[in-house]
mmCIF file of C-alpha atoms in Angstrom:
data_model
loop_
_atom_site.group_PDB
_atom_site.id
_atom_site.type_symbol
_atom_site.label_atom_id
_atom_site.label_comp_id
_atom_site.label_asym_id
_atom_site.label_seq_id
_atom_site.Cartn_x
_atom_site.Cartn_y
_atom_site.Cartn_z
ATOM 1 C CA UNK A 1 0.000 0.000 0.000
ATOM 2 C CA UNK A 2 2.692 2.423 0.839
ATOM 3 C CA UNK A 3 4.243 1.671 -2.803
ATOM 4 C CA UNK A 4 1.227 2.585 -4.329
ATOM 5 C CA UNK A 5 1.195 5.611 -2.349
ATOM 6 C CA UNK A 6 4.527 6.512 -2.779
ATOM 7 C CA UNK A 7 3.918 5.900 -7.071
ATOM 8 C CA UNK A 8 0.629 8.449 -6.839
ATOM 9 C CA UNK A 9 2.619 10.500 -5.240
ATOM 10 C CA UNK A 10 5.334 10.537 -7.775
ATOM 11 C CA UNK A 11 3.414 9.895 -10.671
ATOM 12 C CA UNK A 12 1.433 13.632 -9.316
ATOM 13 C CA UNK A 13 4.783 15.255 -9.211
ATOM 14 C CA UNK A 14 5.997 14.125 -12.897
ATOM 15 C CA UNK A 15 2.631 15.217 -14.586
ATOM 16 C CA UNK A 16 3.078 18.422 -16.639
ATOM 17 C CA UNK A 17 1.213 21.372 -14.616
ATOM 18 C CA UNK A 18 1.208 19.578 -11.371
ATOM 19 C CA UNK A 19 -2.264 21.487 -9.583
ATOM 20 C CA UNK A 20 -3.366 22.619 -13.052
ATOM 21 C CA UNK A 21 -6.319 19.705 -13.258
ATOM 22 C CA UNK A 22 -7.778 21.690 -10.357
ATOM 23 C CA UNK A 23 -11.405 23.342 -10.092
ATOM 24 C CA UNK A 24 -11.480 26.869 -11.733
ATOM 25 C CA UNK A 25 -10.614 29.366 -9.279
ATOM 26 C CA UNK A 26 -14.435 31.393 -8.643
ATOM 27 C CA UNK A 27 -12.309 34.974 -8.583
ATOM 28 C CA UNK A 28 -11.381 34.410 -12.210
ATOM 29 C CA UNK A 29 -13.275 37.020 -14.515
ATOM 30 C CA UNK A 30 -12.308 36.950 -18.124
ATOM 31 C CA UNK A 31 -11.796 40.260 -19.637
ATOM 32 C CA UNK A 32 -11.306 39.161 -23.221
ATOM 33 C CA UNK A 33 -13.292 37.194 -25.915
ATOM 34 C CA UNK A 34 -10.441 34.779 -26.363
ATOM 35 C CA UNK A 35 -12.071 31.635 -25.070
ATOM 36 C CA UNK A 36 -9.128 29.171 -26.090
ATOM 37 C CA UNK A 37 -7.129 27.030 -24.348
ATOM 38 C CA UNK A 38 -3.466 27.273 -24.369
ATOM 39 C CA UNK A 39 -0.486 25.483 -23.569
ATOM 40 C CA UNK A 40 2.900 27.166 -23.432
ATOM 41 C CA UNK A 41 6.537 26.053 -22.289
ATOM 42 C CA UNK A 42 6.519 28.622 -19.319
ATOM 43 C CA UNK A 43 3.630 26.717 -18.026
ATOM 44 C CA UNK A 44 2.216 23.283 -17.343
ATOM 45 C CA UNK A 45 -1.130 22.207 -18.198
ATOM 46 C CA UNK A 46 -3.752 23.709 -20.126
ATOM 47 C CA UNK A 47 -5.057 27.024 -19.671
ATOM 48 C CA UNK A 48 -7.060 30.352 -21.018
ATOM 49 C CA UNK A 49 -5.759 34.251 -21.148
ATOM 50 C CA UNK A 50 -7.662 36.340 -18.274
ATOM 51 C CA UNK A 51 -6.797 39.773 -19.352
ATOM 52 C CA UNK A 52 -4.889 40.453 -22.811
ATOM 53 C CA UNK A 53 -1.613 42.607 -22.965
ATOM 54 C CA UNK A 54 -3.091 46.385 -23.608
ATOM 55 C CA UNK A 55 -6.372 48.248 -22.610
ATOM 56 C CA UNK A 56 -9.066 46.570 -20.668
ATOM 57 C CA UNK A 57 -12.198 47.269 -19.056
ATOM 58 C CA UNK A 58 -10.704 45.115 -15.713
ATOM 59 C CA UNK A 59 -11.089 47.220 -12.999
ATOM 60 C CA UNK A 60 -7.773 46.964 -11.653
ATOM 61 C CA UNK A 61 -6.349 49.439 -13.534
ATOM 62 C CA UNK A 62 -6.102 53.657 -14.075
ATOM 63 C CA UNK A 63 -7.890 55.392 -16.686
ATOM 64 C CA UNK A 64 -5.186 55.683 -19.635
ATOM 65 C CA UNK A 65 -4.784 58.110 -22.208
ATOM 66 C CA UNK A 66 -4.553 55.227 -24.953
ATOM 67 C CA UNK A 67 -7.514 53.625 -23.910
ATOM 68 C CA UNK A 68 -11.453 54.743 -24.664
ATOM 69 C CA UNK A 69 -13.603 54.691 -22.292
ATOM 70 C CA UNK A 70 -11.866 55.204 -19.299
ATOM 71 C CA UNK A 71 -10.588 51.811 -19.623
ATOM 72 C CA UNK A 72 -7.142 50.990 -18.399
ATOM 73 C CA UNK A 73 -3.682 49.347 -19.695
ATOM 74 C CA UNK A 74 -2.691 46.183 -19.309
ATOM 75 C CA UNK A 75 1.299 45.777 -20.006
ATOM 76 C CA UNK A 76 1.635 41.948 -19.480
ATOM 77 C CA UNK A 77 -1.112 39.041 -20.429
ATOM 78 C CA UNK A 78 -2.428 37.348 -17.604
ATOM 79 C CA UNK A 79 -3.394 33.405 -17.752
ATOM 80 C CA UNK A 80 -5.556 31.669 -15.273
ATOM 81 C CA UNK A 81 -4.153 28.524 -13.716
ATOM 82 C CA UNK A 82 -4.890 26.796 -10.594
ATOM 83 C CA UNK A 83 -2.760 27.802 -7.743
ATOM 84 C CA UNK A 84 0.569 25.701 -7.534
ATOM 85 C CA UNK A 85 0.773 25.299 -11.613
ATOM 86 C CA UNK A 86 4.440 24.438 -12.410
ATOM 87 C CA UNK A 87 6.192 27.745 -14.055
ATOM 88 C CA UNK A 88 9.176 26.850 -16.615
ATOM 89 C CA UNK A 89 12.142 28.974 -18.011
ATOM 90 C CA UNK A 90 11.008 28.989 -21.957
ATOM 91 C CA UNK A 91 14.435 30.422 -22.560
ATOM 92 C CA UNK A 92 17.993 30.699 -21.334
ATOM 93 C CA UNK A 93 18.129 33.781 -18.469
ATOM 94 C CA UNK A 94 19.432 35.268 -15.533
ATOM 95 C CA UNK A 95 17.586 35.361 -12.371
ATOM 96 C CA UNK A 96 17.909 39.008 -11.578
ATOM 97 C CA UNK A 97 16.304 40.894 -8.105
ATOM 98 C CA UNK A 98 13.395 41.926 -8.681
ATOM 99 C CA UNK A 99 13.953 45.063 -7.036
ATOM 100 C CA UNK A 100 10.712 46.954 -5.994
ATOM 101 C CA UNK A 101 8.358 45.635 -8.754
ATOM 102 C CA UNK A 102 5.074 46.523 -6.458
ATOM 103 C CA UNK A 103 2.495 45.098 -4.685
ATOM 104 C CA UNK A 104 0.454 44.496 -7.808
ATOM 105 C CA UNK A 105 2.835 41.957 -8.859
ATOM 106 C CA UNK A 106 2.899 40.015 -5.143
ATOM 107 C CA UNK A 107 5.473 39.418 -2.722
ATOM 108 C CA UNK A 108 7.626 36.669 -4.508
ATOM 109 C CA UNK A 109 7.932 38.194 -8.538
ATOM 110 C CA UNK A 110 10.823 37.028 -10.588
ATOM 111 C CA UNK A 111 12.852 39.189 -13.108
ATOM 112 C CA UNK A 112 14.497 37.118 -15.858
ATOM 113 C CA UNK A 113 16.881 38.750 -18.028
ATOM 114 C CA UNK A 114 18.327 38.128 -21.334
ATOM 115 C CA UNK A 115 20.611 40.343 -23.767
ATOM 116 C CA UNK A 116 17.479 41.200 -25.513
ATOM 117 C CA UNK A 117 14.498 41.871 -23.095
ATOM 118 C CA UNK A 118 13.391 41.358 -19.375
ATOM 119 C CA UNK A 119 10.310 38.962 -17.878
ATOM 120 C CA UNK A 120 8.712 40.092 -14.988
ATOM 121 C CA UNK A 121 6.528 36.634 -13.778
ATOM 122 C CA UNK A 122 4.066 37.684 -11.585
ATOM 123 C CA UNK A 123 1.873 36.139 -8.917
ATOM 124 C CA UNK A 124 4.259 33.318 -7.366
ATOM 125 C CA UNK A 125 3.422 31.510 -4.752
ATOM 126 C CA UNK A 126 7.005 29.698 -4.511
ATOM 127 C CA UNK A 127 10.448 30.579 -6.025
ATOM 128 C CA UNK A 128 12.922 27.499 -7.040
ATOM 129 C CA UNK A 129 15.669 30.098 -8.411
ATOM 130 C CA UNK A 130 16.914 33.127 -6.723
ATOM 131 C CA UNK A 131 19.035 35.857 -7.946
ATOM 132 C CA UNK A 132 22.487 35.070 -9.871
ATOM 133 C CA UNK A 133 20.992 32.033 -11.082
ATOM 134 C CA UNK A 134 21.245 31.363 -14.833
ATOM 135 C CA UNK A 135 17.931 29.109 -15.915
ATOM 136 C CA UNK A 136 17.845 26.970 -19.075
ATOM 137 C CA UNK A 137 14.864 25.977 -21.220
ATOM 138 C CA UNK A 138 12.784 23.440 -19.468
ATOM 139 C CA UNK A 139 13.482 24.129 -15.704
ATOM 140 C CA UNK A 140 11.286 24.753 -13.063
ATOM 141 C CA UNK A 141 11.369 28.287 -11.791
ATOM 142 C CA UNK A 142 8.512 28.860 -9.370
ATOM 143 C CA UNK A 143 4.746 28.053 -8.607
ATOM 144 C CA UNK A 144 1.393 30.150 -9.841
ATOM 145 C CA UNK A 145 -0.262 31.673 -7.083
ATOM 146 C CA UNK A 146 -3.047 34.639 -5.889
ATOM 147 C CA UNK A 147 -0.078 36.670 -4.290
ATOM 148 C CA UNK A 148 -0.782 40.101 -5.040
ATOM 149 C CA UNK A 149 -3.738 39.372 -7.194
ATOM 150 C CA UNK A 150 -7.125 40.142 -6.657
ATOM 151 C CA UNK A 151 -8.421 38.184 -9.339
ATOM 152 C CA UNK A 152 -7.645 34.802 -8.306
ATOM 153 C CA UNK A 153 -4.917 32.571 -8.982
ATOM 154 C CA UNK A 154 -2.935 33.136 -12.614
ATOM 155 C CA UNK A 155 0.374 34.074 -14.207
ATOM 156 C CA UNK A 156 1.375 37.093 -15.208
ATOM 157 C CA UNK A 157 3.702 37.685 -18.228
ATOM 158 C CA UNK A 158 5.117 40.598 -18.931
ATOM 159 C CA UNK A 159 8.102 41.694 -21.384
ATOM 160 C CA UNK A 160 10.540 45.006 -20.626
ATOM 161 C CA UNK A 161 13.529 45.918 -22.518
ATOM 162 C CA UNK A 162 16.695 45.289 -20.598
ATOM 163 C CA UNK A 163 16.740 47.474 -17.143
ATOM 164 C CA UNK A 164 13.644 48.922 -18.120
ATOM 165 C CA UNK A 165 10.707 49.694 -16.329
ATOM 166 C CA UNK A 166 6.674 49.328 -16.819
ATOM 167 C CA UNK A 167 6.425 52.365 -19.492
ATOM 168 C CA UNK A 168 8.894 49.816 -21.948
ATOM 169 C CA UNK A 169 6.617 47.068 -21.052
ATOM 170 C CA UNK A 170 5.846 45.804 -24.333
ATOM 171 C CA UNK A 171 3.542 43.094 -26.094
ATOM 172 C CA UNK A 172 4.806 39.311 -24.929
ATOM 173 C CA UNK A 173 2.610 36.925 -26.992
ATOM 174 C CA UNK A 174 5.361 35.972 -29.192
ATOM 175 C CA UNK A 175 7.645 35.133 -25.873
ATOM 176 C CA UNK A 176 4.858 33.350 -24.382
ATOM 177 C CA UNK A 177 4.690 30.482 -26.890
ATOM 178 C CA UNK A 178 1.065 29.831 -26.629
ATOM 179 C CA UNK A 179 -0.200 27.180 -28.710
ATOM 180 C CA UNK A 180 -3.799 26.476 -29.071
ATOM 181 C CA UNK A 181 -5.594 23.506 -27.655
ATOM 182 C CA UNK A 182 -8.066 21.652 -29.967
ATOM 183 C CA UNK A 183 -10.842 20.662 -27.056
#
């Protein structure tokens, strides 16, 4: 019996996304028509965008001068996933401090930096790198979480250029690797 225990437990661990077979989290609101499913290398499991990269009507964000409607701007793409959904490096990086990202982005972001751009990863519940740490393709880097996020439990993807701050944030769909899920 404790085999069998032992090769659940194991057998939970090795499966892609770990938590991400999980109820939907009830906090989730989707601000976007988008209702496809995605998977990505910087995440495990399946999952759908929650708010796109640029301006939204979600609530959780100042009136902008680009937007209509007094809607405000997004500068990463968030993607709803069950709490404790594994998080991959989708490229070679360096684990940079994350300096003082904000509350907005929780108390455990991560800064990955490359020659060409900076990822802020938002919304971690658990960190497996720290800074000074170069990450390859394929490795686990930290856990999704609700830390810092009113909206539930999700990961937040956003791309800077190199040292820069939110106002180079730029569009990271490309980065993000999302492929489509035929359900």
């Amino acid at each position: 019996m404790r085999r069998l225990a032992a090769a659940v437990a194991l057998l939970a661990l090795l499966l892609p996304g770990g938590a991400a077979v999980a109820k939907p989290d009830p906090r989730w609101v989707f601000y976007t028509d988008d209702t496809t499913w995605y998977t990505s290398p910087w995440f495990g499991g399946q999952h759908r965008i929650m708010i796109p990269f640029g301006c939204t009507e979600a609530p959780y964000y100042a009136p902008d001068p680009r937007c209509a409607d007094e809607h405000g701007f997004h500068h990463g793409i968030d993607v709803a996933m069950p709490c404790g959904t594994r998080l991959y490096a989708a490229r070679r990086a360096t684990v940079v401090d994350p300096g003082s990202l904000g509350p907005a982005y929780g108390t455990t972001p991560l800064l990955l930096h490359t020659d060409n751009w900076d990822l802020v990863i938002g919304h971690t519940r658990k960190r497996f790198v720290a800074p000074g740490d170069e990450v390859r393709r394929g490795q686990l880097v930290a856990l999704a979480s609700d830390n810092g996020a009113p909206d539930g439990c999700h990961l937040h993807f956003e791309k800077r250029a190199p040292g820069g701050g939110l106002d180079t944030a730029t569009y990271p769909r490309g980065l993000l690797d999302l492929t489509a899920v035929v359900r």
